[in-house]
mmCIF file of C-alpha atoms in Angstrom:
data_model
loop_
_atom_site.group_PDB
_atom_site.id
_atom_site.type_symbol
_atom_site.label_atom_id
_atom_site.label_comp_id
_atom_site.label_asym_id
_atom_site.label_seq_id
_atom_site.Cartn_x
_atom_site.Cartn_y
_atom_site.Cartn_z
ATOM 1 C CA MET A 1 174.831 -23.940 227.113
ATOM 2 C CA GLU A 2 172.536 -24.731 230.100
ATOM 3 C CA GLY A 3 169.409 -22.631 230.665
ATOM 4 C CA ILE A 4 170.777 -20.686 233.615
ATOM 5 C CA GLU A 5 174.128 -20.004 231.842
ATOM 6 C CA ALA A 6 172.299 -18.934 228.683
ATOM 7 C CA ALA A 7 170.118 -16.520 230.610
ATOM 8 C CA ARG A 8 173.174 -14.981 232.334
ATOM 9 C CA ALA A 9 174.940 -14.657 228.891
ATOM 10 C CA VAL A 10 171.887 -12.900 227.484
ATOM 11 C CA GLU A 11 171.626 -10.490 230.411
ATOM 12 C CA ALA A 12 175.279 -9.638 230.264
ATOM 13 C CA LEU A 13 175.523 -9.197 226.430
ATOM 14 C CA SER A 14 172.356 -7.158 226.152
ATOM 15 C CA GLY A 15 173.080 -5.065 229.273
ATOM 16 C CA GLU A 16 176.639 -4.224 228.215
ATOM 17 C CA ALA A 17 175.484 -3.416 224.687
ATOM 18 C CA ARG A 18 172.903 -0.983 226.025
ATOM 19 C CA GLY A 19 175.461 0.707 228.183
ATOM 20 C CA ALA A 20 177.849 0.952 225.314
ATOM 21 C CA ALA A 21 175.249 2.409 222.988
ATOM 22 C CA ARG A 22 174.658 5.220 225.562
ATOM 23 C CA ALA A 23 178.367 5.947 225.774
ATOM 24 C CA LEU A 24 178.865 5.872 221.935
ATOM 25 C CA ALA A 25 176.027 8.375 221.353
ATOM 26 C CA GLY A 26 178.458 11.151 222.417
ATOM 27 C CA ALA A 27 181.556 9.790 220.726
ATOM 28 C CA SER A 28 183.377 12.051 218.265
ATOM 29 C CA SER A 29 183.633 11.249 214.554
ATOM 30 C CA ALA A 30 187.412 11.468 214.973
ATOM 31 C CA ALA A 31 187.496 8.812 217.614
ATOM 32 C CA LYS A 32 185.250 6.449 215.635
ATOM 33 C CA ASP A 33 187.258 6.950 212.427
ATOM 34 C CA SER A 34 190.578 6.495 214.241
ATOM 35 C CA ALA A 35 189.391 3.190 215.675
ATOM 36 C CA LEU A 36 188.285 1.948 212.189
ATOM 37 C CA ARG A 37 191.536 2.895 210.555
ATOM 38 C CA ALA A 38 193.491 1.204 213.327
ATOM 39 C CA ALA A 39 191.283 -1.935 213.117
ATOM 40 C CA ALA A 40 192.008 -2.151 209.382
ATOM 41 C CA GLY A 41 195.675 -2.104 210.155
ATOM 42 C CA ARG A 42 195.260 -4.814 212.790
ATOM 43 C CA LEU A 43 193.397 -7.076 210.480
ATOM 44 C CA ARG A 44 196.260 -6.887 207.995
ATOM 45 C CA ARG A 45 198.902 -7.507 210.744
ATOM 46 C CA GLU A 46 196.961 -10.498 212.136
ATOM 47 C CA GLN A 47 196.235 -11.923 208.695
ATOM 48 C CA ALA A 48 198.150 -15.210 209.341
ATOM 49 C CA GLN A 49 196.284 -15.984 212.552
ATOM 50 C CA ILE A 50 192.938 -15.028 211.031
ATOM 51 C CA LEU A 51 193.728 -17.436 208.089
ATOM 52 C CA ARG A 52 194.691 -20.239 210.479
ATOM 53 C CA ALA A 53 191.371 -19.823 212.295
ATOM 54 C CA ASN A 54 189.566 -19.839 209.011
ATOM 55 C CA GLN A 55 191.371 -22.908 207.771
ATOM 56 C CA ASP A 56 190.087 -24.766 210.865
ATOM 57 C CA ASP A 57 186.542 -23.641 210.117
ATOM 58 C CA VAL A 58 186.804 -24.596 206.429
ATOM 59 C CA ALA A 59 188.192 -28.020 207.282
ATOM 60 C CA ARG A 60 185.285 -28.676 209.688
ATOM 61 C CA ALA A 61 182.747 -27.549 206.994
ATOM 62 C CA ARG A 62 184.268 -29.838 204.378
ATOM 63 C CA ALA A 63 184.273 -32.781 206.804
ATOM 64 C CA ALA A 64 180.558 -32.111 207.469
ATOM 65 C CA GLY A 65 179.915 -32.442 203.771
ATOM 66 C CA GLU A 66 178.908 -28.768 203.168
ATOM 67 C CA THR A 67 178.366 -27.660 199.602
ATOM 68 C CA ALA A 68 181.121 -25.925 197.526
ATOM 69 C CA ALA A 69 178.997 -22.790 197.619
ATOM 70 C CA PHE A 70 178.839 -22.831 201.372
ATOM 71 C CA VAL A 71 182.570 -23.399 201.680
ATOM 72 C CA ASP A 72 183.317 -20.568 199.253
ATOM 73 C CA ARG A 73 181.182 -18.126 201.389
ATOM 74 C CA LEU A 74 183.071 -19.289 204.535
ATOM 75 C CA THR A 75 186.567 -19.209 202.995
ATOM 76 C CA LEU A 76 188.974 -16.201 203.588
ATOM 77 C CA THR A 77 192.101 -15.527 201.521
ATOM 78 C CA ALA A 78 194.731 -12.799 201.780
ATOM 79 C CA PRO A 79 192.887 -10.672 199.212
ATOM 80 C CA ARG A 80 189.547 -11.093 201.006
ATOM 81 C CA ILE A 81 191.051 -10.060 204.319
ATOM 82 C CA ASP A 82 192.562 -7.025 202.594
ATOM 83 C CA ALA A 83 189.180 -6.253 201.101
ATOM 84 C CA MET A 84 187.717 -6.320 204.620
ATOM 85 C CA ALA A 85 190.419 -3.901 205.796
ATOM 86 C CA ARG A 86 189.804 -1.590 202.916
ATOM 87 C CA GLY A 87 186.141 -1.619 203.662
ATOM 88 C CA LEU A 88 186.909 -0.351 207.195
ATOM 89 C CA GLU A 89 189.069 2.359 205.768
ATOM 90 C CA GLU A 90 186.369 3.386 203.237
ATOM 91 C CA ILE A 91 183.806 3.558 205.993
ATOM 92 C CA ALA A 92 186.141 5.746 208.049
ATOM 93 C CA ALA A 93 186.548 8.129 205.123
ATOM 94 C CA LEU A 94 182.729 8.515 204.687
ATOM 95 C CA PRO A 95 180.848 11.444 206.290
ATOM 96 C CA ASP A 96 179.446 10.647 209.649
ATOM 97 C CA PRO A 97 175.642 10.588 209.326
ATOM 98 C CA VAL A 98 175.054 10.963 213.084
ATOM 99 C CA GLY A 99 173.843 14.524 213.782
ATOM 100 C CA GLU A 100 173.067 15.198 210.074
ATOM 101 C CA THR A 101 170.063 17.539 209.558
ATOM 102 C CA ILE A 102 167.656 15.767 207.196
ATOM 103 C CA ALA A 103 165.201 18.754 207.112
ATOM 104 C CA ALA A 104 164.648 21.941 209.092
ATOM 105 C CA TRP A 105 161.860 24.534 209.059
ATOM 106 C CA ARG A 106 160.403 27.399 211.068
ATOM 107 C CA ARG A 107 156.812 27.520 212.114
ATOM 108 C CA PRO A 108 154.720 30.765 212.052
ATOM 109 C CA ASN A 109 154.830 30.724 215.851
ATOM 110 C CA GLY A 110 158.731 30.963 215.806
ATOM 111 C CA LEU A 111 159.410 27.357 216.663
ATOM 112 C CA GLU A 112 162.540 26.004 214.813
ATOM 113 C CA ILE A 113 162.136 22.291 214.047
ATOM 114 C CA ALA A 114 164.940 20.052 212.815
ATOM 115 C CA GLN A 115 164.844 16.377 211.830
ATOM 116 C CA VAL A 116 168.236 15.006 212.828
ATOM 117 C CA ARG A 117 169.808 11.575 212.306
ATOM 118 C CA VAL A 118 170.625 9.650 215.489
ATOM 119 C CA PRO A 119 171.860 5.995 216.114
ATOM 120 C CA ILE A 120 169.286 3.236 216.238
ATOM 121 C CA GLY A 121 170.850 2.021 219.476
ATOM 122 C CA VAL A 122 171.669 -1.727 219.814
ATOM 123 C CA VAL A 123 171.777 -3.871 216.709
ATOM 124 C CA LEU A 124 171.741 -7.693 216.833
ATOM 125 C CA THR A 125 172.953 -9.142 213.531
ATOM 126 C CA ILE A 126 172.521 -12.837 212.907
ATOM 127 C CA TYR A 127 174.170 -14.373 209.938
ATOM 128 C CA GLU A 128 175.637 -17.529 208.463
ATOM 129 C CA SER A 129 179.018 -18.587 207.092
ATOM 130 C CA ARG A 130 180.404 -15.248 205.695
ATOM 131 C CA PRO A 131 183.102 -13.932 208.123
ATOM 132 C CA ASN A 132 183.411 -10.640 206.227
ATOM 133 C CA VAL A 133 179.930 -9.826 207.661
ATOM 134 C CA THR A 134 181.613 -9.629 211.103
ATOM 135 C CA ALA A 135 183.936 -6.822 210.011
ATOM 136 C CA ASP A 136 181.377 -4.985 207.833
ATOM 137 C CA SER A 137 178.740 -5.021 210.583
ATOM 138 C CA ALA A 138 181.082 -4.049 213.371
ATOM 139 C CA ALA A 139 182.468 -1.079 211.288
ATOM 140 C CA LEU A 140 179.166 0.293 210.037
ATOM 141 C CA CYS A 141 177.649 0.056 213.532
ATOM 142 C CA LEU A 142 180.623 1.711 215.188
ATOM 143 C CA LYS A 143 180.549 4.573 212.690
ATOM 144 C CA THR A 144 176.894 5.177 213.348
ATOM 145 C CA ALA A 145 177.384 4.930 217.159
ATOM 146 C CA ASN A 146 175.341 1.714 217.397
ATOM 147 C CA ALA A 147 176.413 -1.128 219.761
ATOM 148 C CA VAL A 148 176.363 -4.378 217.842
ATOM 149 C CA LEU A 149 175.908 -8.030 218.905
ATOM 150 C CA LEU A 150 177.452 -10.288 216.280
ATOM 151 C CA LYS A 151 175.836 -13.772 216.117
ATOM 152 C CA GLY A 152 177.592 -15.669 213.290
ATOM 153 C CA GLY A 153 177.051 -19.258 212.511
ATOM 154 C CA SER A 154 178.883 -21.946 214.439
ATOM 155 C CA GLU A 155 180.571 -22.946 211.197
ATOM 156 C CA ALA A 156 182.609 -19.666 211.220
ATOM 157 C CA GLN A 157 183.056 -19.262 214.961
ATOM 158 C CA ALA A 158 186.860 -19.366 215.101
ATOM 159 C CA THR A 159 187.177 -16.991 212.204
ATOM 160 C CA ASN A 160 184.540 -14.571 213.567
ATOM 161 C CA ARG A 161 186.306 -14.689 216.973
ATOM 162 C CA ALA A 162 189.598 -13.674 215.459
ATOM 163 C CA VAL A 163 188.086 -10.847 213.349
ATOM 164 C CA ALA A 164 185.913 -9.416 216.139
ATOM 165 C CA ALA A 165 188.809 -9.521 218.658
ATOM 166 C CA ALA A 166 190.999 -7.573 216.353
ATOM 167 C CA ILE A 167 188.350 -4.861 215.849
ATOM 168 C CA ARG A 168 187.348 -4.667 219.481
ATOM 169 C CA ALA A 169 190.919 -4.219 220.576
ATOM 170 C CA GLU A 170 191.208 -1.038 218.533
ATOM 171 C CA VAL A 171 187.886 0.159 219.652
ATOM 172 C CA GLU A 172 189.110 0.029 223.235
ATOM 173 C CA ALA A 173 192.450 1.526 222.304
ATOM 174 C CA ALA A 174 190.603 4.517 220.902
ATOM 175 C CA GLY A 175 188.927 5.080 224.242
ATOM 176 C CA LEU A 176 185.557 3.782 223.161
ATOM 177 C CA PRO A 177 183.581 1.169 225.044
ATOM 178 C CA GLY A 178 184.682 -2.378 224.078
ATOM 179 C CA ALA A 179 181.136 -3.644 224.547
ATOM 180 C CA ALA A 180 180.213 -1.665 221.434
ATOM 181 C CA VAL A 181 181.421 -4.813 219.489
ATOM 182 C CA GLN A 182 180.528 -8.125 221.038
ATOM 183 C CA LEU A 183 180.674 -11.610 219.524
ATOM 184 C CA VAL A 184 177.826 -13.715 220.751
ATOM 185 C CA GLU A 185 179.077 -17.133 221.874
ATOM 186 C CA GLY A 186 176.828 -20.029 222.753
ATOM 187 C CA GLY A 187 174.113 -21.839 220.916
ATOM 188 C CA ARG A 188 170.395 -21.442 220.124
ATOM 189 C CA GLU A 189 169.360 -20.784 223.748
ATOM 190 C CA VAL A 190 171.442 -17.587 223.807
ATOM 191 C CA THR A 191 170.187 -16.439 220.428
ATOM 192 C CA ARG A 192 166.533 -17.160 221.464
ATOM 193 C CA GLY A 193 167.075 -15.343 224.709
ATOM 194 C CA LEU A 194 168.473 -12.199 222.876
ATOM 195 C CA LEU A 195 165.473 -12.258 220.486
ATOM 196 C CA LYS A 196 163.240 -11.678 223.501
ATOM 197 C CA ARG A 197 165.135 -8.635 224.838
ATOM 198 C CA ASP A 198 163.183 -5.865 223.097
ATOM 199 C CA ASP A 199 163.838 -3.793 226.165
ATOM 200 C CA ARG A 200 167.529 -3.590 225.236
ATOM 201 C CA ILE A 201 167.991 -4.472 221.621
ATOM 202 C CA ASP A 202 166.345 -2.192 218.976
ATOM 203 C CA VAL A 203 166.663 -4.076 215.760
ATOM 204 C CA VAL A 204 167.622 -7.551 214.457
ATOM 205 C CA ILE A 205 169.333 -7.823 211.053
ATOM 206 C CA ALA A 206 169.043 -11.329 209.837
ATOM 207 C CA ARG A 207 170.810 -12.880 206.824
ATOM 208 C CA GLY A 208 170.706 -16.637 206.074
ATOM 209 C CA GLY A 209 168.713 -19.596 205.028
ATOM 210 C CA GLU A 210 165.209 -21.070 205.622
ATOM 211 C CA THR A 211 165.813 -22.476 209.085
ATOM 212 C CA LEU A 212 167.290 -19.284 210.405
ATOM 213 C CA LYS A 213 164.544 -17.195 208.802
ATOM 214 C CA HIS A 214 161.723 -19.227 210.405
ATOM 215 C CA THR A 215 163.403 -19.218 213.878
ATOM 216 C CA ILE A 216 163.974 -15.434 213.865
ATOM 217 C CA LEU A 217 160.570 -14.423 212.488
ATOM 218 C CA GLU A 218 158.659 -16.718 214.791
ATOM 219 C CA GLU A 219 160.587 -15.963 217.955
ATOM 220 C CA SER A 220 161.754 -12.378 217.794
ATOM 221 C CA ARG A 221 159.966 -9.721 219.848
ATOM 222 C CA ILE A 222 162.354 -7.184 218.139
ATOM 223 C CA PRO A 223 161.758 -5.634 214.703
ATOM 224 C CA VAL A 224 163.530 -7.752 212.098
ATOM 225 C CA ILE A 225 165.222 -6.486 208.885
ATOM 226 C CA LYS A 226 165.415 -9.529 206.588
ATOM 227 C CA HIS A 227 168.140 -10.512 204.260
ATOM 228 C CA PHE A 228 167.181 -13.943 203.020
ATOM 229 C CA GLU A 229 166.856 -15.616 199.604
ATOM 230 C CA GLY A 230 168.026 -13.943 196.461
ATOM 231 C CA ILE A 231 166.232 -15.499 193.557
ATOM 232 C CA CYS A 232 167.358 -12.875 190.982
ATOM 233 C CA HIS A 233 166.350 -12.765 187.345
ATOM 234 C CA LEU A 234 167.960 -11.434 184.158
ATOM 235 C CA TYR A 235 165.480 -10.743 181.315
ATOM 236 C CA VAL A 236 166.804 -10.430 177.796
ATOM 237 C CA ASP A 237 164.368 -8.276 175.865
ATOM 238 C CA ALA A 238 163.460 -8.411 172.178
ATOM 239 C CA SER A 239 165.658 -5.271 171.479
ATOM 240 C CA ALA A 240 168.639 -6.358 173.577
ATOM 241 C CA ASP A 241 172.249 -6.090 172.422
ATOM 242 C CA LEU A 242 172.945 -9.820 172.641
ATOM 243 C CA ASP A 243 176.667 -9.586 173.151
ATOM 244 C CA MET A 244 175.981 -7.228 176.057
ATOM 245 C CA ALA A 245 173.344 -9.675 177.341
ATOM 246 C CA GLU A 246 175.839 -12.507 177.247
ATOM 247 C CA ARG A 247 178.423 -10.527 179.217
ATOM 248 C CA ILE A 248 175.892 -9.540 181.830
ATOM 249 C CA CYS A 249 174.574 -12.987 182.146
ATOM 250 C CA LEU A 250 178.031 -14.529 182.643
ATOM 251 C CA ASN A 251 178.980 -11.932 185.187
ATOM 252 C CA ALA A 252 175.652 -12.247 187.067
ATOM 253 C CA LYS A 253 175.884 -16.011 187.134
ATOM 254 C CA VAL A 254 179.442 -17.367 187.124
ATOM 255 C CA GLN A 255 181.623 -14.593 188.556
ATOM 256 C CA ARG A 256 180.553 -15.601 192.088
ATOM 257 C CA PRO A 257 177.569 -17.917 192.026
ATOM 258 C CA SER A 258 177.502 -18.510 195.781
ATOM 259 C CA VAL A 259 176.215 -15.012 196.690
ATOM 260 C CA CYS A 260 172.656 -13.764 197.001
ATOM 261 C CA ASN A 261 172.927 -11.148 194.096
ATOM 262 C CA ALA A 262 173.839 -13.788 191.477
ATOM 263 C CA ILE A 263 171.034 -14.611 189.066
ATOM 264 C CA GLU A 264 169.149 -17.936 189.367
ATOM 265 C CA ASN A 265 166.722 -17.505 186.454
ATOM 266 C CA LEU A 266 167.272 -16.295 182.844
ATOM 267 C CA LEU A 267 164.345 -15.148 180.889
ATOM 268 C CA VAL A 268 164.624 -14.599 177.089
ATOM 269 C CA HIS A 269 162.142 -12.988 174.708
ATOM 270 C CA GLU A 270 161.012 -15.328 171.967
ATOM 271 C CA ALA A 271 162.023 -12.925 169.297
ATOM 272 C CA VAL A 272 165.735 -13.388 170.143
ATOM 273 C CA ALA A 273 165.695 -16.774 171.837
ATOM 274 C CA ALA A 274 166.812 -18.775 168.720
ATOM 275 C CA ARG A 275 169.890 -16.529 168.303
ATOM 276 C CA PHE A 276 170.745 -15.907 171.945
ATOM 277 C CA LEU A 277 170.230 -19.237 173.629
ATOM 278 C CA PRO A 278 172.793 -21.362 171.785
ATOM 279 C CA GLN A 279 175.319 -18.569 172.249
ATOM 280 C CA VAL A 280 174.785 -18.043 175.960
ATOM 281 C CA VAL A 281 174.367 -21.752 176.852
ATOM 282 C CA GLY A 282 177.740 -22.489 175.194
ATOM 283 C CA ALA A 283 179.331 -19.657 177.184
ATOM 284 C CA LEU A 284 177.810 -20.831 180.507
ATOM 285 C CA ARG A 285 178.890 -24.411 179.839
ATOM 286 C CA ALA A 286 182.417 -23.220 179.190
ATOM 287 C CA HIS A 287 182.359 -21.978 182.839
ATOM 288 C CA ARG A 288 181.032 -25.376 184.012
ATOM 289 C CA CYS A 289 177.573 -23.983 184.634
ATOM 290 C CA GLU A 290 174.683 -26.538 184.366
ATOM 291 C CA VAL A 291 171.714 -25.029 182.396
ATOM 292 C CA ARG A 292 168.220 -26.140 182.928
ATOM 293 C CA GLY A 293 165.392 -25.139 180.515
ATOM 294 C CA ASP A 294 161.665 -25.013 180.038
ATOM 295 C CA PRO A 295 160.107 -26.773 177.021
ATOM 296 C CA ARG A 296 160.471 -23.710 174.709
ATOM 297 C CA SER A 297 164.145 -23.289 175.531
ATOM 298 C CA ARG A 298 164.747 -27.080 175.091
ATOM 299 C CA ALA A 299 163.201 -26.881 171.668
ATOM 300 C CA ILE A 300 166.107 -24.518 170.772
ATOM 301 C CA VAL A 301 168.851 -26.243 172.717
ATOM 302 C CA ALA A 302 167.777 -29.881 172.909
ATOM 303 C CA ASP A 303 170.221 -31.128 175.563
ATOM 304 C CA LEU A 304 169.317 -28.674 178.335
ATOM 305 C CA VAL A 305 168.384 -30.389 181.624
ATOM 306 C CA PRO A 306 164.615 -30.137 181.900
ATOM 307 C CA ALA A 307 163.632 -27.607 184.482
ATOM 308 C CA THR A 308 161.050 -28.524 187.093
ATOM 309 C CA ASP A 309 158.489 -26.187 188.706
ATOM 310 C CA ALA A 310 160.703 -26.180 191.838
ATOM 311 C CA ASP A 311 163.692 -24.863 189.850
ATOM 312 C CA TRP A 312 162.085 -21.391 189.339
ATOM 313 C CA ASP A 313 161.852 -20.977 193.179
ATOM 314 C CA THR A 314 165.337 -22.376 194.109
ATOM 315 C CA GLU A 315 168.275 -20.268 195.223
ATOM 316 C CA TYR A 316 171.023 -22.513 193.875
ATOM 317 C CA LEU A 317 173.993 -20.452 195.027
ATOM 318 C CA ASP A 318 175.878 -22.638 192.677
ATOM 319 C CA LEU A 319 176.767 -23.065 189.023
ATOM 320 C CA ILE A 320 173.216 -23.874 188.041
ATOM 321 C CA LEU A 321 170.877 -21.606 185.931
ATOM 322 C CA SER A 322 167.230 -22.057 184.840
ATOM 323 C CA VAL A 323 166.135 -20.641 181.558
ATOM 324 C CA ALA A 324 162.660 -19.831 180.279
ATOM 325 C CA VAL A 325 161.547 -18.350 176.895
ATOM 326 C CA VAL A 326 158.791 -15.707 177.324
ATOM 327 C CA PRO A 327 156.464 -14.164 174.714
ATOM 328 C CA SER A 328 156.613 -10.573 175.929
ATOM 329 C CA LEU A 329 157.806 -8.078 178.515
ATOM 330 C CA ASP A 330 154.426 -8.555 180.287
ATOM 331 C CA ALA A 331 155.134 -12.238 180.600
ATOM 332 C CA ALA A 332 158.583 -11.471 181.958
ATOM 333 C CA LEU A 333 157.220 -9.052 184.560
ATOM 334 C CA ALA A 334 154.563 -11.655 185.642
ATOM 335 C CA PHE A 335 157.236 -14.343 185.944
ATOM 336 C CA ILE A 336 159.429 -12.122 188.078
ATOM 337 C CA ALA A 337 156.475 -11.165 190.185
ATOM 338 C CA ARG A 338 155.648 -14.854 190.816
ATOM 339 C CA HIS A 339 159.138 -16.149 191.500
ATOM 340 C CA GLY A 340 161.384 -13.219 192.594
ATOM 341 C CA THR A 341 162.200 -12.604 196.259
ATOM 342 C CA GLY A 342 162.552 -8.774 195.943
ATOM 343 C CA LEU A 343 166.246 -8.514 196.174
ATOM 344 C CA ALA A 344 167.543 -7.655 192.600
ATOM 345 C CA GLU A 345 166.286 -7.937 189.059
ATOM 346 C CA ALA A 346 167.736 -6.876 185.703
ATOM 347 C CA ILE A 347 166.744 -6.231 182.087
ATOM 348 C CA VAL A 348 168.912 -6.002 178.967
ATOM 349 C CA THR A 349 167.205 -3.831 176.336
ATOM 350 C CA GLU A 350 167.704 -0.962 173.928
ATOM 351 C CA ASP A 351 164.015 -0.069 174.189
ATOM 352 C CA TYR A 352 163.522 3.020 176.367
ATOM 353 C CA GLY A 353 159.873 2.233 177.002
ATOM 354 C CA ALA A 354 160.694 -1.288 178.095
ATOM 355 C CA SER A 355 163.429 -0.061 180.429
ATOM 356 C CA ARG A 356 161.077 2.461 182.077
ATOM 357 C CA ARG A 357 158.333 -0.112 182.591
ATOM 358 C CA PHE A 358 160.858 -2.558 184.060
ATOM 359 C CA LEU A 359 162.111 0.053 186.507
ATOM 360 C CA ALA A 360 158.664 1.073 187.491
ATOM 361 C CA GLU A 361 156.835 -2.206 187.696
ATOM 362 C CA VAL A 362 159.380 -4.688 189.082
ATOM 363 C CA ASP A 363 159.070 -4.879 192.852
ATOM 364 C CA ALA A 364 162.585 -5.302 194.128
ATOM 365 C CA ALA A 365 165.091 -3.479 196.288
ATOM 366 C CA ALA A 366 167.367 -3.031 193.369
ATOM 367 C CA VAL A 367 166.301 -2.907 189.670
ATOM 368 C CA PHE A 368 168.864 -2.734 186.857
ATOM 369 C CA VAL A 369 168.853 -1.782 183.233
ATOM 370 C CA ASN A 370 171.781 -3.092 181.119
ATOM 371 C CA ALA A 371 173.953 -3.973 184.257
ATOM 372 C CA SER A 372 174.601 -7.004 186.320
ATOM 373 C CA THR A 373 172.689 -7.787 189.462
ATOM 374 C CA ARG A 374 176.089 -8.464 191.091
ATOM 375 C CA PHE A 375 176.314 -4.715 191.754
ATOM 376 C CA THR A 376 173.617 -5.082 194.473
ATOM 377 C CA ASP A 377 176.244 -4.508 197.202
ATOM 378 C CA GLY A 378 176.913 -1.808 199.706
ATOM 379 C CA GLN A 379 180.522 -1.371 198.537
ATOM 380 C CA GLU A 380 179.553 -1.094 194.874
ATOM 381 C CA PHE A 381 176.878 1.421 195.812
ATOM 382 C CA GLY A 382 179.544 3.536 197.614
ATOM 383 C CA PHE A 383 178.552 2.715 201.140
ATOM 384 C CA GLY A 384 181.961 1.258 202.099
ATOM 385 C CA ALA A 385 180.270 -2.011 203.120
ATOM 386 C CA GLU A 386 176.877 -3.261 204.178
ATOM 387 C CA VAL A 387 175.259 -4.982 207.196
ATOM 388 C CA GLY A 388 172.874 -6.747 204.771
ATOM 389 C CA ILE A 389 170.607 -6.316 201.831
ATOM 390 C CA SER A 390 167.174 -5.621 203.166
ATOM 391 C CA THR A 391 164.122 -7.055 201.363
ATOM 392 C CA ASN A 392 161.856 -5.229 203.795
ATOM 393 C CA ARG A 393 159.934 -2.080 202.818
ATOM 394 C CA LEU A 394 160.424 -0.542 206.278
ATOM 395 C CA HIS A 395 162.507 1.117 207.393
ATOM 396 C CA ALA A 396 165.413 0.234 205.014
ATOM 397 C CA ARG A 397 165.449 -1.448 201.610
ATOM 398 C CA GLY A 398 168.387 -2.732 199.607
ATOM 399 C CA PRO A 399 172.040 -2.552 200.653
ATOM 400 C CA MET A 400 172.195 -1.157 204.141
ATOM 401 C CA GLY A 401 175.033 1.259 204.782
ATOM 402 C CA LEU A 402 175.440 4.081 207.297
ATOM 403 C CA ARG A 403 172.248 6.031 206.793
ATOM 404 C CA GLU A 404 170.228 2.848 207.011
ATOM 405 C CA LEU A 405 171.648 2.240 210.470
ATOM 406 C CA THR A 406 170.258 5.550 211.723
ATOM 407 C CA THR A 407 166.844 6.736 212.764
ATOM 408 C CA TYR A 408 165.895 10.314 213.490
ATOM 409 C CA LYS A 409 164.499 12.578 216.151
ATOM 410 C CA TYR A 410 163.072 16.064 216.095
ATOM 411 C CA GLN A 411 164.944 18.882 217.801
ATOM 412 C CA ILE A 412 162.818 21.902 218.541
ATOM 413 C CA LEU A 413 164.132 25.296 219.592
ATOM 414 C CA GLY A 414 161.715 27.702 221.094
ATOM 415 C CA SER A 415 161.665 31.123 222.887
ATOM 416 C CA GLY A 416 158.948 30.503 225.394
ATOM 417 C CA GLN A 417 156.098 29.368 223.155
ATOM 418 C CA THR A 418 153.162 27.635 224.658
ATOM 419 C CA ARG A 419 150.289 25.964 222.779
ATOM 420 C CA PRO A 420 146.994 27.878 222.757
#
């Protein structure tokens, strides 16, 4: 898109979104929920045309030589569309956080102060390859009375267009502003232009790879909530139930390896490594997972692929797992601190003290004891869906649902008080 056309698109998108956000601020919960339930029905009715659009996107991705993991994230199926629709219905059934009183108190001078949830305003979400993000982001933003600008990757543009059009049609049918849900068309010039509009856009939610990350963080004038790499670890402690550890490891790696909450590194305490590694490596290989190992793990299972230094910092998003044997919990904690990206980490242990230390000392958005990292997900947390998994510390961290899409203001009721 030429510079002048891109500038016009940025002006129109951001201006209409700001206007829609003002109109949405007064929308009733009933209207928003009605639109979401109707949009779920439309996604199901229009399943065939959404799948046709998706097949075109997938064919282009395969022709371009994209990886199997990339294609998996891009691909929709009838069950995945139904899951999208169910997500909208679950969001509609959740309590509306807008207007919720977080805290309230009365001052000695009689002032009554309340801290109340309000919409953030206009959300720009930038993401790659996963068209379900279009539905999740649109639904969560609508429920919280935020206008959303949806900038998916060009590889999913046809699918995103079909999904966004279905949702927007029902938003308008419910009497709400259609510009509350806008798909951003156009290339990098439009995206870069939007990232400069801190006068109209309140937050950027970014989920994607290295190139996207650097572009957004370097060019945005708007606060950015990051959802980037998920280099997640599973640590099998000396006291672990090894059968449980195997089940959790398989779920966390092979159930869906192409997502950010799958593990990439497995750490095993030296006290159980000789028993556990042959068992778990065999199970992983039965699922066609390549296993790479450090020298200590290869001394136990000789035919592991040698792990390089780069492996510990690689988000494979594929059926590849790197394994290291560690001498202690302290060593495991240090390894995770060095290589983790702050998304999700897990320990398998029967030792209460080890579990409490792991929960307290691991710096990640989600920390698990005796459970799979794959539960790091808005739907699994009971949020209905998510707009992303924040690895920020401010203002949201972890799966971002309804409450994470609100801010707050103070409402103060007086009876003529003046400050002395």
